[in-house]
Coordinates of C-alpha atoms and ligand atoms in Angstrom, one line a residue:
X241 CA -10.2 8.4 38.8
X242 CA -10.7 12.1 39.2
X243 CA -14.2 13.2 39.7
X244 CA -15.9 16.1 38.0
X245 CA -16.6 17.2 34.6
X246 CA -14.5 16.6 31.6
X247 CA -14.7 18.7 28.5
X248 CA -12.9 17.5 25.4
X249 CA -12.5 20.1 22.7
X250 CA -11.5 18.9 19.3
X251 CA -10.3 21.9 17.3
X252 CA -10.3 21.3 13.6
X253 CA -13.3 19.0 14.1
X254 CA -14.2 18.8 10.5
X255 CA -10.7 17.9 9.3
X256 CA -9.2 14.6 8.3
X257 CA -7.3 13.8 11.5
X258 CA -10.3 14.5 13.7
X259 CA -12.6 12.3 11.6
X260 CA -10.2 9.5 11.0
X261 CA -8.4 9.4 14.3
X262 CA -9.6 11.6 17.1
X263 CA -13.3 11.0 17.1
X264 CA -13.0 7.2 16.5
X265 CA -10.5 7.0 19.4
X266 CA -12.9 8.9 21.7
X267 CA -15.7 6.6 20.6
X268 CA -13.6 3.6 21.5
X269 CA -12.8 5.0 24.9
X270 CA -16.5 5.7 25.4
X271 CA -17.6 2.2 24.5
X272 CA -15.1 0.7 26.8
X273 CA -16.4 2.9 29.7
X274 CA -13.4 5.3 30.0
X275 CA -15.6 8.3 29.2
X276 CA -18.8 8.5 31.3
X277 CA -21.8 10.3 29.8
X278 CA -22.5 11.9 33.1
X279 CA -19.1 13.6 33.2
X280 CA -18.0 14.1 29.7
X281 CA -18.9 16.5 26.9
X282 CA -17.1 16.7 23.6
X283 CA -17.0 19.9 21.6
X284 CA -16.0 20.2 18.0
X285 CA -14.7 23.5 16.9
X286 CA -13.9 24.6 13.3
X287 CA -14.5 27.4 10.9
X288 CA -17.1 25.7 8.8
X289 CA -20.7 26.6 9.8
X290 CA -22.3 23.4 10.9
X291 CA -25.0 22.3 13.3
X292 CA -24.4 19.7 16.0
X293 CA -26.2 17.2 13.8
X294 CA -24.1 18.0 10.8
X295 CA -21.0 17.2 12.6
X296 CA -22.4 14.0 14.1
X297 CA -23.4 12.9 10.6
X298 CA -19.9 13.7 9.2
X299 CA -18.2 11.5 11.7
X300 CA -20.7 8.7 12.1
X301 CA -19.3 6.7 9.2
X302 CA -15.8 6.8 10.6
X303 CA -17.0 5.6 14.0
X304 CA -18.9 2.7 12.5
X305 CA -15.9 1.7 10.5
X306 CA -13.8 1.5 13.7
X307 CA -16.4 -0.5 15.6
X308 CA -18.6 -2.3 13.1
X309 CA -20.3 -4.6 15.5
X310 CA -21.3 -2.0 17.9
X311 CA -24.7 -1.6 19.3
X312 CA -26.4 1.4 17.6
X313 CA -27.6 2.7 20.9
X314 CA -24.0 3.2 22.2
X315 CA -23.2 5.0 19.0
X316 CA -26.1 7.4 19.4
X317 CA -25.3 7.9 23.1
X318 CA -21.8 8.9 22.1
X319 CA -23.0 11.2 19.3
X320 CA -25.3 12.9 21.8
X321 CA -22.3 14.0 23.8
X322 CA -20.9 16.0 20.9
X323 CA -21.7 19.7 20.4
X324 CA -20.3 21.9 17.7
X325 CA -19.2 25.5 17.8
X326 CA -17.9 27.3 14.8
X327 CA -15.4 30.1 14.7
X328 CA -12.1 31.2 13.4
X329 CA -8.7 30.2 14.8
X330 CA -7.9 33.7 15.8
X331 CA -11.3 34.9 16.6
X332 CA -12.0 36.2 20.1
X333 CA -15.7 35.9 19.4
X334 CA -15.4 32.3 18.4
X335 CA -13.4 31.3 21.5
X336 CA -15.7 33.2 23.7
X337 CA -18.7 31.2 22.4
X338 CA -16.6 28.0 22.9
X339 CA -15.9 29.0 26.4
X340 CA -19.6 29.7 27.0
X341 CA -20.6 26.3 25.7
X342 CA -18.0 24.6 27.9
X343 CA -19.0 26.6 31.0
X344 CA -22.7 25.8 30.5
X345 CA -21.8 22.2 30.4
X346 CA -19.7 22.5 33.5
X347 CA -22.4 24.3 35.3
X348 CA -25.0 21.7 34.3
X349 CA -22.9 18.8 35.2
X350 CA -21.5 20.0 38.5
X351 CA -20.4 23.1 40.1
X352 CA -18.4 21.6 43.0
X353 CA -15.9 19.1 41.6
X354 CA -13.0 19.9 39.5
X355 CA -13.4 20.9 35.9
X356 CA -11.1 19.4 33.4
X357 CA -10.5 20.9 29.9
X358 CA -8.7 19.0 27.2
X359 CA -8.0 20.8 24.0
X360 CA -7.0 18.6 21.1
X361 CA -5.5 20.6 18.2
X362 CA -6.3 18.6 15.1
X363 CA -5.0 21.5 13.1
X364 CA -2.1 22.6 11.0
X365 CA 0.7 23.8 13.2
X366 CA 0.7 27.2 11.6
X367 CA -2.3 28.1 13.7
X368 CA -1.1 26.6 17.0
X369 CA 0.3 29.8 18.4
X370 CA -2.9 31.8 17.7
X371 CA -5.2 29.0 18.9
X372 CA -3.2 28.6 22.1
X373 CA -3.3 32.3 22.7
X374 CA -7.1 32.2 22.2
X375 CA -7.5 29.3 24.6
X376 CA -5.3 31.0 27.2
X377 CA -7.2 34.3 26.9
X378 CA -10.8 33.1 26.6
X379 CA -11.1 29.4 27.6
X380 CA -9.4 28.9 30.9
X381 CA -11.7 27.7 33.6
X382 CA -11.2 30.5 36.1
X383 CA -14.5 29.9 37.8
X384 CA -13.4 26.5 39.2
X385 CA -10.2 26.7 41.1
X386 CA -9.4 23.0 40.9
X387 CA -8.9 21.0 37.7
X388 CA -6.7 21.4 34.7
X389 CA -6.3 22.6 31.2
X390 CA -4.3 20.5 28.8
X391 CA -3.3 21.0 25.2
X392 CA -2.7 18.2 22.8
X393 CA -0.7 18.9 19.7
X394 CA 0.3 16.9 16.7
X395 CA 3.4 17.0 14.6
X396 CA 4.9 18.6 12.5
X397 CA 6.4 20.7 15.4
X398 CA 8.3 23.0 13.1
X399 CA 10.4 22.3 10.1
X400 CA 13.8 22.5 11.5
X401 CA 15.6 23.4 14.8
X402 CA 15.0 27.1 14.6
X403 CA 11.3 27.0 13.7
X404 CA 10.6 24.2 16.2
X405 CA 12.3 26.2 19.0
X406 CA 10.3 29.2 18.0
X407 CA 7.0 27.2 18.2
X408 CA 8.1 25.7 21.5
X409 CA 8.8 29.2 22.9
X410 CA 5.5 30.5 21.8
X411 CA 3.6 27.7 23.4
X412 CA 5.8 27.7 26.4
X413 CA 4.9 31.3 27.1
X414 CA 1.3 30.3 27.3
X415 CA 1.4 26.9 28.9
X416 CA 3.7 25.0 31.2
X417 CA 5.4 21.8 29.9
X418 CA 3.1 19.5 32.1
X419 CA 0.1 21.0 30.2
X420 CA 1.5 20.3 26.8
X421 CA 1.1 16.9 25.2
X422 CA 3.0 16.5 22.0
X423 CA 1.7 13.4 20.3
X424 CA 3.9 11.0 18.4
X425 CA 1.4 8.2 17.7
X426 CA 4.2 5.6 17.4
X427 CA 4.6 5.9 21.1
X428 CA 1.0 4.6 21.4
X429 CA 1.7 1.4 19.5
X430 CA 1.5 -1.8 21.5
X431 CA 4.9 -3.1 20.5
X432 CA 6.6 0.2 21.0
X433 CA 5.2 0.4 24.5
X434 CA 6.5 -3.1 25.0
X435 CA 10.1 -2.1 24.3
X436 CA 11.0 -1.0 27.8
X437 CA 9.5 -4.2 29.3
X438 CA 11.2 -6.4 26.8
X439 CA 14.6 -4.8 27.4
X440 CA 14.6 -4.3 31.1
X441 CA 12.4 -7.1 32.5
X442 CA 14.2 -9.9 30.6
X443 CA 17.5 -11.4 31.7
X444 CA 17.9 -12.8 28.1
X445 CA 18.5 -9.4 26.7
X446 CA 20.3 -7.5 29.4
X447 CA 23.8 -8.8 28.8
X448 CA 23.5 -9.0 25.1
X449 CA 22.1 -5.6 24.3
X450 CA 25.3 -3.8 23.4
X451 CA 28.1 -3.4 20.9
X452 CA 29.9 -6.6 22.0
X453 CA 27.0 -8.7 20.7
X454 CA 24.9 -6.7 18.3
X455 CA 26.3 -6.0 14.9
X456 CA 23.6 -3.6 13.6
X457 CA 20.1 -2.5 14.2
X458 CA 17.5 -1.5 11.5
X459 CA 14.5 0.5 12.2
X460 CA 12.2 0.3 9.2
X461 CA 9.0 1.9 8.0
X462 CA 7.5 1.0 4.6
X463 CA 4.3 2.0 3.1
X464 CA 2.8 0.6 -0.1
X465 CA 1.1 3.8 -1.1
X466 CA 2.3 7.2 -2.1
X467 CA 1.4 10.7 -0.9
X468 CA -2.1 10.5 -2.3
X469 CA -4.0 13.6 -1.5
X470 CA -1.3 15.0 0.8
X471 CA 1.2 16.0 -1.9
X472 CA 1.1 19.7 -0.9
X473 CA 1.9 19.0 2.8
X474 CA 4.4 16.2 1.9
X475 CA 6.4 18.1 -0.6
X476 CA 7.2 20.7 2.0
X477 CA 8.2 18.1 4.6
X478 CA 9.4 15.0 3.0
X479 CA 9.9 11.5 4.5
X480 CA 12.6 12.6 7.0
X481 CA 10.3 15.0 8.8
X482 CA 7.2 12.9 8.2
X483 CA 8.5 9.7 9.7
X484 CA 12.2 9.5 10.6
X485 CA 12.8 12.6 12.8
X486 CA 9.8 11.7 14.9
X487 CA 8.4 8.2 14.7
X488 CA 11.5 6.2 14.0
X489 CA 13.7 8.3 16.2
X490 CA 11.4 7.7 19.1
X491 CA 11.7 4.0 18.5
X492 CA 15.4 4.3 18.4
X493 CA 15.4 6.0 21.8
X494 CA 13.5 3.2 23.3
X495 CA 15.8 0.6 21.7
X496 CA 19.0 2.3 22.6
X497 CA 18.4 4.2 25.9
X498 CA 19.9 3.2 29.3
X499 CA 17.6 1.8 32.0
X500 CA 15.6 4.7 33.5
X501 CA 15.8 5.2 37.3
X502 CA 12.1 4.4 37.5
X503 CA 9.1 4.4 35.3
X504 CA 8.3 8.0 36.0
X505 CA 7.7 9.9 32.8
X506 CA 10.5 12.3 33.6
X507 CA 13.0 9.5 34.3
X508 CA 12.2 7.8 31.0
X509 CA 12.4 11.0 29.0
X510 CA 15.6 12.0 30.6
X511 CA 17.2 8.8 29.2
X512 CA 15.7 9.4 25.8
X513 CA 17.2 12.8 25.7
X514 CA 20.6 11.4 26.5
X515 CA 20.5 9.0 23.6
X516 CA 19.5 11.7 21.2
X517 CA 22.2 13.9 22.4
X518 CA 24.7 11.1 21.8
X519 CA 23.9 10.7 18.2
X520 CA 26.8 11.9 16.0
X521 CA 26.4 14.3 13.1
X522 CA 25.1 12.4 10.0
X523 CA 27.8 11.4 7.6
X524 CA 26.4 12.0 4.1
X525 CA 28.2 8.9 2.8
X526 CA 25.7 7.0 4.9
X527 CA 22.6 8.6 3.4
X528 CA 20.5 7.4 0.4
X529 CA 17.5 9.5 -0.6
X530 CA 14.9 8.5 -3.1
X531 CA 11.8 9.8 -4.8
X532 CA 9.4 7.5 -6.4
X533 CA 8.7 8.0 -10.1
X534 CA 5.5 9.8 -10.7
X535 CA 5.6 11.7 -7.4
X536 CA 5.8 15.0 -9.2
X537 CA 2.7 14.2 -11.3
X538 CA 0.7 15.4 -8.3
X539 CA -0.3 19.0 -9.3
X540 CA 0.3 20.1 -5.7
X541 CA 3.9 19.0 -5.9
X542 CA 6.5 21.2 -7.5
X543 CA 7.8 19.8 -10.8
X544 CA 11.5 20.0 -9.9
X545 CA 11.0 18.8 -6.3
X546 CA 14.0 17.2 -4.6
X547 CA 11.8 16.1 -1.6
X548 CA 12.7 12.6 -0.6
X549 CA 9.8 10.0 -0.3
X550 CA 12.4 7.5 0.7
X551 CA 15.4 7.7 2.9
X552 CA 18.0 5.3 4.5
X553 CA 20.1 7.2 7.0
X554 CA 22.6 5.6 9.3
X555 CA 22.8 7.0 12.8
X556 CA 25.6 6.4 15.1
X557 CA 25.4 6.7 18.8
X558 CA 28.6 7.8 20.5
X559 CA 28.5 6.1 23.9
X560 CA 29.9 3.1 25.6
X561 CA 27.0 0.8 24.7
X562 CA 26.7 1.6 21.0
X563 CA 29.9 2.9 19.6
X564 CA 30.4 1.2 16.2
X565 CA 26.9 -0.2 15.9
X566 CA 25.0 1.4 12.9
X567 CA 21.4 2.2 13.4
X568 CA 20.0 1.9 9.9
X569 CA 16.9 4.1 9.7
X570 CA 14.8 3.4 6.7
X571 CA 11.5 4.8 5.6
X572 CA 9.7 5.0 2.3
X573 CA 6.4 5.6 0.6
X574 CA 5.1 3.8 -2.5
X575 CA 7.2 0.7 -1.7
X576 CA 6.3 -3.0 -2.2
X577 CA 4.8 -3.6 1.3
X578 CA 3.4 -1.9 4.4
X579 CA 5.4 -2.8 7.4
X580 CA 7.2 -1.2 10.4
X581 CA 9.8 -3.3 12.2
X582 CA 12.9 -3.3 14.3
X583 CA 15.6 -5.8 13.3
X584 CA 18.4 -6.4 15.8
X585 CA 21.1 -8.3 14.1
X586 CA 23.7 -10.1 16.3
X587 CA 27.3 -10.7 15.4
X588 CA 28.5 -14.0 14.0
X589 CA 29.3 -16.8 16.4
X590 CA 33.1 -16.9 16.7
X591 CA 34.8 -20.2 15.8
X592 CA 31.8 -21.5 13.8
X593 CA 32.2 -25.3 13.9
X594 CA 28.9 -25.9 12.0
X595 CA 29.9 -23.8 9.0
X596 CA 26.4 -22.3 9.2
X597 CA 27.5 -18.7 8.8
X598 CA 26.1 -18.3 5.3
X599 CA 22.6 -19.3 6.5
X600 CA 22.5 -16.1 8.4
X601 CA 22.9 -14.6 11.8
X602 CA 20.8 -14.5 15.0
X603 CA 18.3 -11.8 14.5
X604 CA 15.6 -10.5 16.8
X605 CA 12.7 -8.9 15.0
X606 CA 10.0 -6.8 16.5
X607 CA 7.2 -6.2 14.1
X608 CA 5.2 -3.1 15.0
X609 CA 2.7 -3.6 12.2
X610 CA 0.9 -5.1 10.6
X611 CA 0.3 -8.3 12.6
X612 CA 2.3 -7.4 15.7
X613 CA 4.9 -10.0 16.5
X614 CA 8.3 -10.7 17.9
X615 CA 10.5 -13.4 16.5
X616 CA 14.0 -14.6 16.9
X617 CA 15.8 -16.1 14.0
X618 CA 18.2 -18.7 15.2
X619 CA 20.1 -21.7 14.0
X620 CA 18.8 -25.2 14.9
X621 CA 19.6 -28.6 13.9
X622 CA 17.7 -29.6 10.8
X623 CA 15.2 -32.2 12.0
X624 CA 16.1 -35.6 10.6
X625 CA 19.0 -38.0 10.5
X626 CA 21.6 -35.6 9.2
X627 CA 23.6 -33.3 11.4
X628 CA 23.0 -30.2 9.5
X629 CA 21.7 -26.8 10.5
X630 CA 18.9 -24.5 9.4
X631 CA 17.7 -21.0 10.3
X632 CA 14.4 -21.2 12.1
X633 CA 12.2 -18.9 14.3
X634 CA 11.0 -18.6 17.8
X635 CA 7.8 -16.8 17.1
X636 CA 5.5 -14.8 19.3
X637 CA 2.7 -13.5 17.1
X638 CA 0.3 -11.5 19.1
X639 CA -2.7 -12.4 16.9
X640 CA -2.3 -16.0 17.9
X641 CA -1.0 -15.7 21.4
X642 CA -3.3 -13.0 22.7
X643 CA -6.4 -13.7 20.7
X644 CA -8.8 -12.5 23.3
X645 CA -7.1 -9.1 23.8
X646 CA -7.8 -6.6 21.0
X647 CA -4.8 -4.3 20.6
X648 CA -5.8 -0.7 21.2
X649 CA -5.4 1.9 18.6
X650 CA -2.4 4.2 19.3
X651 CA -4.6 7.3 19.5
X652 CA -7.0 5.7 21.9
X653 CA -4.3 4.9 24.4
X654 CA -2.6 8.3 24.0
X655 CA -5.8 10.3 24.5
X656 CA -6.6 8.3 27.6
X657 CA -3.1 9.2 28.9
X658 CA -3.8 12.9 28.3
X659 CA -6.9 12.6 30.4
X660 CA -5.0 10.7 33.1
X661 CA -2.2 13.2 33.0
X662 CA 0.5 10.7 32.1
X663 CA 3.2 12.2 29.9
X664 CA 5.4 9.2 29.5
X665 CA 4.4 8.6 25.9
X666 CA 4.6 12.2 24.9
X667 CA 7.5 14.1 23.5
X668 CA 9.2 16.5 25.9
X669 CA 10.5 19.9 24.7
X670 CA 14.1 19.0 25.1
X671 CA 13.6 15.7 23.3
X672 CA 12.1 17.5 20.4
X673 CA 15.0 19.9 20.3
X674 CA 17.6 17.1 20.3
X675 CA 15.7 15.3 17.6
X676 CA 15.8 18.4 15.3
X677 CA 19.4 18.9 16.1
X678 CA 20.2 15.6 14.5
X679 CA 18.4 16.2 11.2
X680 CA 18.4 19.9 10.6
X681 CA 21.8 20.2 8.8
X682 CA 20.9 17.4 6.4
X683 CA 17.4 18.8 5.8
X684 CA 18.8 22.2 4.9
X685 CA 21.3 20.6 2.5
X686 CA 18.5 18.6 0.8
X687 CA 16.6 21.9 0.4
X688 CA 19.6 23.5 -1.1
X689 CA 20.0 20.6 -3.6
X690 CA 23.3 19.5 -2.1
X691 CA 22.0 16.1 -1.3
X692 CA 19.9 14.6 -4.1
X693 CA 17.1 12.1 -4.2
X694 CA 17.5 9.3 -6.7
X695 CA 14.4 7.9 -8.5
X696 CA 12.9 4.6 -7.7
X697 CA 10.0 2.6 -9.1
X698 CA 6.8 2.7 -7.1
X699 CA 6.0 -0.7 -5.8
X700 CA 9.8 -1.6 -5.5
X701 CA 12.0 -2.0 -2.4
X702 CA 13.3 1.6 -3.0
X703 CA 16.6 2.5 -4.6
X704 CA 19.0 -0.4 -4.8
X705 CA 21.7 2.0 -3.4
X706 CA 19.8 1.8 0.0
X707 CA 20.3 -2.0 0.2
X708 CA 23.9 -1.6 -0.7
X709 CA 24.4 1.0 2.0
X710 CA 22.8 -1.4 4.6
X711 CA 25.0 -4.2 3.4
X712 CA 28.0 -2.0 3.7
X713 CA 27.0 -1.1 7.2
X714 CA 27.1 -4.8 8.1
X715 CA 23.5 -6.0 7.6
X716 CA 23.4 -9.6 6.4
X717 CA 20.3 -10.7 4.7
X718 CA 19.2 -14.0 6.3
X719 CA 17.7 -16.9 4.5
X720 CA 14.6 -18.3 6.2
X721 CA 13.7 -21.9 6.4
Ligands
BG6_102 C1 1.9 9.8 9.9 C2 2.5 10.3 8.6 O1 2.5 10.5 11.0 O2 2.1 8.5 10.1 C3 1.9 9.6 7.5 O3 2.3 11.7 8.5 C4 2.0 8.1 7.7 O4 2.6 9.9 6.3 C5 1.5 7.7 9.0 O5 1.3 7.5 6.7 C6 1.8 6.2 9.3 O6 1.2 5.9 10.5 P1 0.9 4.3 10.8 O7 0.4 4.3 12.1 O8 -0.1 3.9 9.7 O9 2.2 3.6 10.6

């Protein structure tokens, strides 16, 4: 590991993301020994006037929640590393005092080694440009020639192609691409990270993973709660920008990409970009949008909102491997369950002598959450004296198989990557552009009311039209044992 002092600055320290995700992830890294008290200092920055202790008290509860059995001493050691600086997001004065605090820490900890500064923007994107300008002007570590400055940003990166490009250009003027870490927390999930290994380290899958054998692929996100408390944000963005354009599309890349030249981040991201660029324009006959009943009761949501809280969109990849295979992207809020999974459905066996077709097809399911698992639905002889068949499962459930290994939180892993300088699991600028290119025309047409959301009941599977669309695209519901 690199030596020297590490300053982690959480901007927007009193906000929801910082409290719920960033600080707990830092705490988890600390208790596992990835952040050393003799090197690291954490700075919270926000507009609210708070003392160091006020901030510590605000986040304490969230830290305990994430690690209930932790020794209280470790918690207080961690809290001691946190300092707070208040200031505006375009205030030179504020950023000068932040720089002063960081520099003091660097001087106290070491003046020889390299100094590393990580700025985590747990902030609304509208302030990214000004905050980045402030960091660039006032918080770069000129005193120490070695070391680095890195900026971590969270989606939404713009609202469409044009605004995303504008934001990229603004940040790109201030920082180089290797300094910018665009987080998509789905890339930090264990089973998402497993996709490359699964596909490219297993002989089982290599020859089957293509249009000759696969009939359709579903990438599904469901949540069993609505937009509670985030109606204002959500109404402006909708489910496509909130989930599909980023999280599910990243998953699609990993499912569909060609084998990268190596595991180098650039090689992997090169292949992801190619897949995105091969996605055909969306055919509106293959789109179903929904909005749950009661969504507009939220006073922060406009009464005549057409914003989808549910969408099924079929993407088609125009290349040799995937032509003709629908990628059924499905995401919804206020549904009947919380689940994220990938379902790879294989074609029927030709010349079926068992007449087992109606029991369902081979299907390979990767459940990202909850209860991480991979299972294969396959046909076996029904145990017993009869020669009949049933659908059964080969099941690798992580909770059972890897009991002793706790699965890390996505944010924990991604923050560690930013410290280590590994950009593999972060979204590159050209990936982002290609992702927006796919969805921007549809998003504009939804805003213009040209594509409408149909109502669905909260707690349901979503609009029945979506199931019909998936069935039309070839998805066959299987019947378990
Ligand atoms: C966020 C979305 O990016 O992901 C939320 O803004 C959503 O709307 C969340 O609830 C889901 O994340 P996870 O990890 O719980 O699936």
